[in-house]
C-alpha cells in the first residue's frame, strides 16, 4: 500500500545519489514469503523496515531472517502517521554511513 509506494520513491531517490537500495514487497503476509525474503537479503548489509504499524511486519521479517542473515535490521515505525519517501531515504543514509 502506501508504505510500499513511499519505499519505491525512496529507492528511486537513492538511485539518483550515491546509495544503492532495493525494495522487497511481499504480496501476502500469510503465508509469508520466507524463502523469497532470504534470497533478497543475501549479501545485504542493512535492512530498513518502514512500517505504518508497530512491529507487525518487522516481526515477520526478523523471524524469517533469524539465524539466516547477518544484516543489521533497522525499524522505522510511524503508526497511524504515514511515512514519506524522504524519511525512508534518510533512514537508509543514516544506517549506512
mmCIF file of C-alpha atoms in Angstrom:
data_model
loop_
_atom_site.group_PDB
_atom_site.id
_atom_site.type_symbol
_atom_site.label_atom_id
_atom_site.label_comp_id
_atom_site.label_asym_id
_atom_site.label_seq_id
_atom_site.Cartn_x
_atom_site.Cartn_y
_atom_site.Cartn_z
ATOM 1 C CA UNK A 1 0.000 0.000 0.000
ATOM 2 C CA UNK A 2 1.079 3.466 0.904
ATOM 3 C CA UNK A 3 4.295 2.399 2.675
ATOM 4 C CA UNK A 4 5.382 0.393 -0.374
ATOM 5 C CA UNK A 5 4.805 3.445 -2.569
ATOM 6 C CA UNK A 6 6.930 5.558 -0.210
ATOM 7 C CA UNK A 7 9.630 2.873 -0.194
ATOM 8 C CA UNK A 8 9.649 2.791 -4.002
ATOM 9 C CA UNK A 9 10.026 6.573 -4.017
ATOM 10 C CA UNK A 10 12.938 6.292 -1.576
ATOM 11 C CA UNK A 11 14.651 3.640 -3.717
ATOM 12 C CA UNK A 12 14.299 5.895 -6.758
ATOM 13 C CA UNK A 13 15.640 8.884 -4.799
ATOM 14 C CA UNK A 14 18.614 6.900 -3.501
ATOM 15 C CA UNK A 15 19.406 5.622 -7.005
ATOM 16 C CA UNK A 16 19.910 9.221 -8.104
ATOM 17 C CA UNK A 17 22.511 9.703 -5.365
ATOM 18 C CA UNK A 18 25.389 7.572 -4.178
ATOM 19 C CA UNK A 19 23.389 4.913 -2.317
ATOM 20 C CA UNK A 20 22.170 1.577 -3.592
ATOM 21 C CA UNK A 21 18.835 0.269 -2.351
ATOM 22 C CA UNK A 22 16.375 -2.434 -3.295
ATOM 23 C CA UNK A 23 12.737 -2.976 -2.445
ATOM 24 C CA UNK A 24 11.200 -6.209 -1.150
ATOM 25 C CA UNK A 25 7.422 -6.003 -1.142
ATOM 26 C CA UNK A 26 5.543 -9.193 -0.349
ATOM 27 C CA UNK A 27 2.113 -9.588 -1.881
ATOM 28 C CA UNK A 28 0.822 -11.716 1.000
ATOM 29 C CA UNK A 29 1.725 -11.935 4.667
ATOM 30 C CA UNK A 30 0.087 -15.310 5.265
ATOM 31 C CA UNK A 31 1.811 -17.347 4.140
ATOM 32 C CA UNK A 32 4.810 -15.064 4.444
ATOM 33 C CA UNK A 33 7.309 -15.485 1.563
ATOM 34 C CA UNK A 34 10.199 -16.556 3.790
ATOM 35 C CA UNK A 35 12.405 -18.054 1.073
ATOM 36 C CA UNK A 36 11.969 -15.055 -1.221
ATOM 37 C CA UNK A 37 12.954 -12.714 1.623
ATOM 38 C CA UNK A 38 16.005 -14.813 2.437
ATOM 39 C CA UNK A 39 17.076 -14.714 -1.207
ATOM 40 C CA UNK A 40 16.557 -10.934 -1.346
ATOM 41 C CA UNK A 41 18.570 -10.482 1.859
ATOM 42 C CA UNK A 42 21.661 -12.339 0.626
ATOM 43 C CA UNK A 43 24.680 -10.065 0.561
ATOM 44 C CA UNK A 44 22.816 -7.171 2.171
ATOM 45 C CA UNK A 45 24.441 -5.185 4.997
ATOM 46 C CA UNK A 46 21.375 -3.330 6.277
ATOM 47 C CA UNK A 47 17.636 -3.856 6.032
ATOM 48 C CA UNK A 48 15.291 -0.933 6.681
ATOM 49 C CA UNK A 49 11.749 -1.953 7.635
ATOM 50 C CA UNK A 50 9.405 1.014 7.235
ATOM 51 C CA UNK A 51 6.040 0.324 8.799
ATOM 52 C CA UNK A 52 2.929 2.361 9.490
ATOM 53 C CA UNK A 53 2.092 -0.021 12.331
ATOM 54 C CA UNK A 54 4.095 -1.057 15.369
ATOM 55 C CA UNK A 55 6.272 -4.136 14.787
ATOM 56 C CA UNK A 56 3.712 -6.203 12.905
ATOM 57 C CA UNK A 57 5.552 -6.507 9.582
ATOM 58 C CA UNK A 58 9.007 -6.139 11.140
ATOM 59 C CA UNK A 59 8.315 -9.169 13.318
ATOM 60 C CA UNK A 60 7.714 -11.284 10.183
ATOM 61 C CA UNK A 61 10.978 -10.000 8.713
ATOM 62 C CA UNK A 62 13.031 -10.638 11.867
ATOM 63 C CA UNK A 63 11.525 -14.088 12.437
ATOM 64 C CA UNK A 64 12.135 -15.079 8.801
ATOM 65 C CA UNK A 65 15.765 -13.957 8.805
ATOM 66 C CA UNK A 66 16.724 -15.129 12.306
ATOM 67 C CA UNK A 67 19.990 -17.048 12.028
ATOM 68 C CA UNK A 68 19.933 -16.777 8.229
ATOM 69 C CA UNK A 69 21.305 -13.324 7.585
ATOM 70 C CA UNK A 70 23.912 -11.119 9.203
ATOM 71 C CA UNK A 71 22.310 -7.873 8.073
ATOM 72 C CA UNK A 72 21.512 -5.154 10.551
ATOM 73 C CA UNK A 73 17.737 -4.609 10.717
ATOM 74 C CA UNK A 74 16.604 -1.030 11.269
ATOM 75 C CA UNK A 75 12.963 -0.404 12.059
ATOM 76 C CA UNK A 76 11.151 2.764 11.024
ATOM 77 C CA UNK A 77 7.795 2.725 12.799
ATOM 78 C CA UNK A 78 5.274 5.524 12.340
ATOM 79 C CA UNK A 79 1.945 4.096 13.472
ATOM 80 C CA UNK A 80 -1.091 5.879 12.046
ATOM 81 C CA UNK A 81 1.033 8.715 10.657
ATOM 82 C CA UNK A 82 2.228 7.598 7.258
ATOM 83 C CA UNK A 83 5.791 7.549 6.015
ATOM 84 C CA UNK A 84 7.307 9.773 3.346
ATOM 85 C CA UNK A 85 9.951 8.671 0.826
ATOM 86 C CA UNK A 86 12.356 11.268 2.245
ATOM 87 C CA UNK A 87 12.074 9.692 5.709
ATOM 88 C CA UNK A 88 12.913 6.241 4.385
ATOM 89 C CA UNK A 89 15.812 7.604 2.316
ATOM 90 C CA UNK A 90 17.128 9.434 5.393
ATOM 91 C CA UNK A 91 16.911 6.214 7.425
ATOM 92 C CA UNK A 92 18.901 4.373 4.752
ATOM 93 C CA UNK A 93 21.555 7.092 4.654
ATOM 94 C CA UNK A 94 21.831 7.187 8.468
ATOM 95 C CA UNK A 95 22.061 3.405 8.772
ATOM 96 C CA UNK A 96 24.679 3.006 6.056
ATOM 97 C CA UNK A 97 27.151 5.730 6.961
#
